[in-house]
Amino acid sequence: MTVTTMTPAQLERFEARLLAERAEAAERAAEFDDVMGEVRAARSGASADDEHDPEGPTMTQEWSQRTAVLADVQHELAEIDRALARIADGTYGFCARCGKRITVARLDARPTATLCIDCARLER
Ligand SMILES: [Zn+2]
């Protein structure tokens, strides 16, 4: 291939960065799991006393916000896993749509990018 391929050093750098981001996101997800467990317990009254719950609506709002944040983190984790899988099978850095190289600058900005800048614009 005459296409400029990423150097092993560059690939390693992205892998290290993705692994670091994965660890960080996994930690956030675990934290949310803890908090959600507490909120769930409080809501079901499992661990709560018979105190009337004056913060019902607030709790529900907080709950949905947390659920949304957790969904974001899980989505991020899935993207990172897919990127790591692409590094493993050698397809990392290639556009999933046109097969061209994604520029290193773009991957620097978004290591989980699956599309080159042109295809990303078309998808929008
Ligand atoms: Zn493309």
mmCIF file with all atom_site columns, C-alpha atoms and ligand atoms in Angstrom:
data_model
loop_
_atom_site.group_PDB
_atom_site.id
_atom_site.type_symbol
_atom_site.label_atom_id
_atom_site.label_alt_id
_atom_site.label_comp_id
_atom_site.label_asym_id
_atom_site.label_entity_id
_atom_site.label_seq_id
_atom_site.pdbx_PDB_ins_code
_atom_site.Cartn_x
_atom_site.Cartn_y
_atom_site.Cartn_z
_atom_site.occupancy
_atom_site.B_iso_or_equiv
_atom_site.pdbx_formal_charge
_atom_site.auth_seq_id
_atom_site.auth_comp_id
_atom_site.auth_asym_id
_atom_site.auth_atom_id
_atom_site.pdbx_PDB_model_num
ATOM   1   C  CA . MET A 1 1   ? 0.000   0.000  0.000  1.00 0.00 ? 1   MET A CA 1
ATOM   2   C  CA . THR A 1 2   ? 1.206   3.477  -0.775 1.00 0.00 ? 2   THR A CA 1
ATOM   3   C  CA . VAL A 1 3   ? -1.108  4.916  1.827  1.00 0.00 ? 3   VAL A CA 1
ATOM   4   C  CA . THR A 1 4   ? 0.791   6.377  4.717  1.00 0.00 ? 4   THR A CA 1
ATOM   5   C  CA . THR A 1 5   ? 0.213   4.033  7.584  1.00 0.00 ? 5   THR A CA 1
ATOM   6   C  CA . MET A 1 6   ? 0.495   4.961  11.167 1.00 0.00 ? 6   MET A CA 1
ATOM   7   C  CA . THR A 1 7   ? 3.843   4.140  12.711 1.00 0.00 ? 7   THR A CA 1
ATOM   8   C  CA . PRO A 1 8   ? 3.880   1.483  15.437 1.00 0.00 ? 8   PRO A CA 1
ATOM   9   C  CA . ALA A 1 9   ? 4.934   4.199  17.865 1.00 0.00 ? 9   ALA A CA 1
ATOM   10  C  CA . GLN A 1 10  ? 1.907   6.302  16.978 1.00 0.00 ? 10  GLN A CA 1
ATOM   11  C  CA . LEU A 1 11  ? -0.372  3.308  17.274 1.00 0.00 ? 11  LEU A CA 1
ATOM   12  C  CA . GLU A 1 12  ? 1.102   2.520  20.673 1.00 0.00 ? 12  GLU A CA 1
ATOM   13  C  CA . ARG A 1 13  ? 0.545   6.085  21.763 1.00 0.00 ? 13  ARG A CA 1
ATOM   14  C  CA . PHE A 1 14  ? -3.137  5.903  20.800 1.00 0.00 ? 14  PHE A CA 1
ATOM   15  C  CA . GLU A 1 15  ? -3.521  2.536  22.471 1.00 0.00 ? 15  GLU A CA 1
ATOM   16  C  CA . ALA A 1 16  ? -2.005  3.884  25.699 1.00 0.00 ? 16  ALA A CA 1
ATOM   17  C  CA . ARG A 1 17  ? -4.263  6.901  25.555 1.00 0.00 ? 17  ARG A CA 1
ATOM   18  C  CA . LEU A 1 18  ? -7.377  4.793  24.917 1.00 0.00 ? 18  LEU A CA 1
ATOM   19  C  CA . LEU A 1 19  ? -6.475  2.472  27.770 1.00 0.00 ? 19  LEU A CA 1
ATOM   20  C  CA . ALA A 1 20  ? -6.028  5.439  30.097 1.00 0.00 ? 20  ALA A CA 1
ATOM   21  C  CA . GLU A 1 21  ? -9.355  6.901  28.999 1.00 0.00 ? 21  GLU A CA 1
ATOM   22  C  CA . ARG A 1 22  ? -10.976 3.503  29.398 1.00 0.00 ? 22  ARG A CA 1
ATOM   23  C  CA . ALA A 1 23  ? -9.704  3.169  32.976 1.00 0.00 ? 23  ALA A CA 1
ATOM   24  C  CA . GLU A 1 24  ? -10.940 6.649  33.764 1.00 0.00 ? 24  GLU A CA 1
ATOM   25  C  CA . ALA A 1 25  ? -14.378 6.019  32.249 1.00 0.00 ? 25  ALA A CA 1
ATOM   26  C  CA . ALA A 1 26  ? -14.680 2.632  33.974 1.00 0.00 ? 26  ALA A CA 1
ATOM   27  C  CA . GLU A 1 27  ? -13.933 4.334  37.266 1.00 0.00 ? 27  GLU A CA 1
ATOM   28  C  CA . ARG A 1 28  ? -16.652 6.898  36.632 1.00 0.00 ? 28  ARG A CA 1
ATOM   29  C  CA . ALA A 1 29  ? -19.109 4.137  35.699 1.00 0.00 ? 29  ALA A CA 1
ATOM   30  C  CA . ALA A 1 30  ? -18.287 2.260  38.901 1.00 0.00 ? 30  ALA A CA 1
ATOM   31  C  CA . GLU A 1 31  ? -18.832 5.410  40.951 1.00 0.00 ? 31  GLU A CA 1
ATOM   32  C  CA . PHE A 1 32  ? -22.210 5.920  39.324 1.00 0.00 ? 32  PHE A CA 1
ATOM   33  C  CA . ASP A 1 33  ? -23.123 2.325  39.998 1.00 0.00 ? 33  ASP A CA 1
ATOM   34  C  CA . ASP A 1 34  ? -22.483 2.916  43.692 1.00 0.00 ? 34  ASP A CA 1
ATOM   35  C  CA . VAL A 1 35  ? -24.502 6.113  43.790 1.00 0.00 ? 35  VAL A CA 1
ATOM   36  C  CA . MET A 1 36  ? -27.315 4.586  41.745 1.00 0.00 ? 36  MET A CA 1
ATOM   37  C  CA . GLY A 1 37  ? -27.431 1.629  44.100 1.00 0.00 ? 37  GLY A CA 1
ATOM   38  C  CA . GLU A 1 38  ? -27.858 3.982  47.043 1.00 0.00 ? 38  GLU A CA 1
ATOM   39  C  CA . VAL A 1 39  ? -30.527 6.002  45.294 1.00 0.00 ? 39  VAL A CA 1
ATOM   40  C  CA . ARG A 1 40  ? -32.329 2.824  44.276 1.00 0.00 ? 40  ARG A CA 1
ATOM   41  C  CA . ALA A 1 41  ? -32.245 1.531  47.854 1.00 0.00 ? 41  ALA A CA 1
ATOM   42  C  CA . ALA A 1 42  ? -33.526 4.854  49.175 1.00 0.00 ? 42  ALA A CA 1
ATOM   43  C  CA . ARG A 1 43  ? -36.321 4.886  46.618 1.00 0.00 ? 43  ARG A CA 1
ATOM   44  C  CA . SER A 1 44  ? -37.514 1.370  47.267 1.00 0.00 ? 44  SER A CA 1
ATOM   45  C  CA . GLY A 1 45  ? -37.374 2.112  50.969 1.00 0.00 ? 45  GLY A CA 1
ATOM   46  C  CA . ALA A 1 46  ? -35.251 -0.953 51.510 1.00 0.00 ? 46  ALA A CA 1
ATOM   47  C  CA . SER A 1 47  ? -32.730 0.828  53.669 1.00 0.00 ? 47  SER A CA 1
ATOM   48  C  CA . ALA A 1 48  ? -34.781 3.907  54.504 1.00 0.00 ? 48  ALA A CA 1
ATOM   49  C  CA . ASP A 1 49  ? -36.716 4.634  57.660 1.00 0.00 ? 49  ASP A CA 1
ATOM   50  C  CA . ASP A 1 50  ? -40.427 5.483  57.479 1.00 0.00 ? 50  ASP A CA 1
ATOM   51  C  CA . GLU A 1 51  ? -39.661 9.153  57.061 1.00 0.00 ? 51  GLU A CA 1
ATOM   52  C  CA . HIS A 1 52  ? -41.941 10.706 54.458 1.00 0.00 ? 52  HIS A CA 1
ATOM   53  C  CA . ASP A 1 53  ? -40.031 11.431 51.289 1.00 0.00 ? 53  ASP A CA 1
ATOM   54  C  CA . PRO A 1 54  ? -40.367 15.172 50.606 1.00 0.00 ? 54  PRO A CA 1
ATOM   55  C  CA . GLU A 1 55  ? -37.733 15.023 47.904 1.00 0.00 ? 55  GLU A CA 1
ATOM   56  C  CA . GLY A 1 56  ? -39.515 12.569 45.693 1.00 0.00 ? 56  GLY A CA 1
ATOM   57  C  CA . PRO A 1 57  ? -39.575 14.634 42.514 1.00 0.00 ? 57  PRO A CA 1
ATOM   58  C  CA . THR A 1 58  ? -36.037 15.922 43.086 1.00 0.00 ? 58  THR A CA 1
ATOM   59  C  CA . MET A 1 59  ? -34.876 12.375 43.505 1.00 0.00 ? 59  MET A CA 1
ATOM   60  C  CA . THR A 1 60  ? -36.568 11.342 40.295 1.00 0.00 ? 60  THR A CA 1
ATOM   61  C  CA . GLN A 1 61  ? -34.958 14.206 38.451 1.00 0.00 ? 61  GLN A CA 1
ATOM   62  C  CA . GLU A 1 62  ? -31.597 13.390 39.920 1.00 0.00 ? 62  GLU A CA 1
ATOM   63  C  CA . TRP A 1 63  ? -32.164 9.772  39.008 1.00 0.00 ? 63  TRP A CA 1
ATOM   64  C  CA . SER A 1 64  ? -32.839 10.512 35.364 1.00 0.00 ? 64  SER A CA 1
ATOM   65  C  CA . GLN A 1 65  ? -29.861 12.853 35.171 1.00 0.00 ? 65  GLN A CA 1
ATOM   66  C  CA . ARG A 1 66  ? -27.622 10.185 36.607 1.00 0.00 ? 66  ARG A CA 1
ATOM   67  C  CA . THR A 1 67  ? -29.055 7.580  34.283 1.00 0.00 ? 67  THR A CA 1
ATOM   68  C  CA . ALA A 1 68  ? -28.260 9.848  31.351 1.00 0.00 ? 68  ALA A CA 1
ATOM   69  C  CA . VAL A 1 69  ? -24.711 10.454 32.544 1.00 0.00 ? 69  VAL A CA 1
ATOM   70  C  CA . LEU A 1 70  ? -24.175 6.751  33.123 1.00 0.00 ? 70  LEU A CA 1
ATOM   71  C  CA . ALA A 1 71  ? -25.483 5.974  29.640 1.00 0.00 ? 71  ALA A CA 1
ATOM   72  C  CA . ASP A 1 72  ? -22.951 8.470  28.269 1.00 0.00 ? 72  ASP A CA 1
ATOM   73  C  CA . VAL A 1 73  ? -20.106 6.834  30.165 1.00 0.00 ? 73  VAL A CA 1
ATOM   74  C  CA . GLN A 1 74  ? -21.180 3.383  28.999 1.00 0.00 ? 74  GLN A CA 1
ATOM   75  C  CA . HIS A 1 75  ? -21.401 4.619  25.435 1.00 0.00 ? 75  HIS A CA 1
ATOM   76  C  CA . GLU A 1 76  ? -17.906 6.064  25.797 1.00 0.00 ? 76  GLU A CA 1
ATOM   77  C  CA . LEU A 1 77  ? -16.615 2.760  27.163 1.00 0.00 ? 77  LEU A CA 1
ATOM   78  C  CA . ALA A 1 78  ? -18.131 0.874  24.239 1.00 0.00 ? 78  ALA A CA 1
ATOM   79  C  CA . GLU A 1 79  ? -16.516 3.296  21.765 1.00 0.00 ? 79  GLU A CA 1
ATOM   80  C  CA . ILE A 1 80  ? -13.143 2.929  23.451 1.00 0.00 ? 80  ILE A CA 1
ATOM   81  C  CA . ASP A 1 81  ? -13.472 -0.868 23.386 1.00 0.00 ? 81  ASP A CA 1
ATOM   82  C  CA . ARG A 1 82  ? -14.276 -0.768 19.688 1.00 0.00 ? 82  ARG A CA 1
ATOM   83  C  CA . ALA A 1 83  ? -11.260 1.472  19.057 1.00 0.00 ? 83  ALA A CA 1
ATOM   84  C  CA . LEU A 1 84  ? -9.006  -0.908 21.005 1.00 0.00 ? 84  LEU A CA 1
ATOM   85  C  CA . ALA A 1 85  ? -10.409 -3.837 19.011 1.00 0.00 ? 85  ALA A CA 1
ATOM   86  C  CA . ARG A 1 86  ? -9.564  -1.956 15.812 1.00 0.00 ? 86  ARG A CA 1
ATOM   87  C  CA . ILE A 1 87  ? -6.009  -1.435 17.039 1.00 0.00 ? 87  ILE A CA 1
ATOM   88  C  CA . ALA A 1 88  ? -5.811  -5.190 17.715 1.00 0.00 ? 88  ALA A CA 1
ATOM   89  C  CA . ASP A 1 89  ? -7.067  -6.182 14.258 1.00 0.00 ? 89  ASP A CA 1
ATOM   90  C  CA . GLY A 1 90  ? -5.121  -3.492 12.413 1.00 0.00 ? 90  GLY A CA 1
ATOM   91  C  CA . THR A 1 91  ? -8.035  -1.430 11.151 1.00 0.00 ? 91  THR A CA 1
ATOM   92  C  CA . TYR A 1 92  ? -7.563  1.429  13.582 1.00 0.00 ? 92  TYR A CA 1
ATOM   93  C  CA . GLY A 1 93  ? -7.198  4.811  11.935 1.00 0.00 ? 93  GLY A CA 1
ATOM   94  C  CA . PHE A 1 94  ? -9.003  3.845  8.757  1.00 0.00 ? 94  PHE A CA 1
ATOM   95  C  CA . CYS A 1 95  ? -12.349 5.353  7.865  1.00 0.00 ? 95  CYS A CA 1
ATOM   96  C  CA . ALA A 1 96  ? -15.176 2.850  8.379  1.00 0.00 ? 96  ALA A CA 1
ATOM   97  C  CA . ARG A 1 97  ? -16.998 4.332  5.424  1.00 0.00 ? 97  ARG A CA 1
ATOM   98  C  CA . CYS A 1 98  ? -14.502 5.126  2.663  1.00 0.00 ? 98  CYS A CA 1
ATOM   99  C  CA . GLY A 1 99  ? -11.496 3.168  3.943  1.00 0.00 ? 99  GLY A CA 1
ATOM   100 C  CA . LYS A 1 100 ? -9.148  6.121  3.733  1.00 0.00 ? 100 LYS A CA 1
ATOM   101 C  CA . ARG A 1 101 ? -6.756  7.032  6.481  1.00 0.00 ? 101 ARG A CA 1
ATOM   102 C  CA . ILE A 1 102 ? -8.125  9.198  9.239  1.00 0.00 ? 102 ILE A CA 1
ATOM   103 C  CA . THR A 1 103 ? -5.598  11.934 9.912  1.00 0.00 ? 103 THR A CA 1
ATOM   104 C  CA . VAL A 1 104 ? -3.543  11.677 13.074 1.00 0.00 ? 104 VAL A CA 1
ATOM   105 C  CA . ALA A 1 105 ? -4.641  15.206 13.950 1.00 0.00 ? 105 ALA A CA 1
ATOM   106 C  CA . ARG A 1 106 ? -8.258  14.082 13.927 1.00 0.00 ? 106 ARG A CA 1
ATOM   107 C  CA . LEU A 1 107 ? -7.484  10.991 15.986 1.00 0.00 ? 107 LEU A CA 1
ATOM   108 C  CA . ASP A 1 108 ? -5.580  13.183 18.412 1.00 0.00 ? 108 ASP A CA 1
ATOM   109 C  CA . ALA A 1 109 ? -8.717  15.216 18.900 1.00 0.00 ? 109 ALA A CA 1
ATOM   110 C  CA . ARG A 1 110 ? -10.975 12.164 18.976 1.00 0.00 ? 110 ARG A CA 1
ATOM   111 C  CA . PRO A 1 111 ? -9.148  8.846  19.413 1.00 0.00 ? 111 PRO A CA 1
ATOM   112 C  CA . THR A 1 112 ? -12.374 6.870  19.000 1.00 0.00 ? 112 THR A CA 1
ATOM   113 C  CA . ALA A 1 113 ? -13.228 8.413  15.615 1.00 0.00 ? 113 ALA A CA 1
ATOM   114 C  CA . THR A 1 114 ? -14.333 5.796  13.066 1.00 0.00 ? 114 THR A CA 1
ATOM   115 C  CA . LEU A 1 115 ? -14.841 8.166  10.155 1.00 0.00 ? 115 LEU A CA 1
ATOM   116 C  CA . CYS A 1 116 ? -12.503 10.491 8.315  1.00 0.00 ? 116 CYS A CA 1
ATOM   117 C  CA . ILE A 1 117 ? -13.354 14.163 8.499  1.00 0.00 ? 117 ILE A CA 1
ATOM   118 C  CA . ASP A 1 118 ? -15.035 14.139 5.066  1.00 0.00 ? 118 ASP A CA 1
ATOM   119 C  CA . CYS A 1 119 ? -17.312 11.202 5.872  1.00 0.00 ? 119 CYS A CA 1
ATOM   120 C  CA . ALA A 1 120 ? -18.075 12.616 9.323  1.00 0.00 ? 120 ALA A CA 1
ATOM   121 C  CA . ARG A 1 121 ? -19.269 15.796 7.601  1.00 0.00 ? 121 ARG A CA 1
ATOM   122 C  CA . LEU A 1 122 ? -21.458 13.795 5.215  1.00 0.00 ? 122 LEU A CA 1
ATOM   123 C  CA . GLU A 1 123 ? -23.031 11.861 8.073  1.00 0.00 ? 123 GLU A CA 1
ATOM   124 C  CA . ARG A 1 124 ? -24.046 15.005 9.842  1.00 0.00 ? 124 ARG A CA 1
HETATM 125 ZN ZN . ZN  B 2 .   ? -14.146 8.485  4.999  1.00 0.00 ? 1   ZN  B ZN 1
#
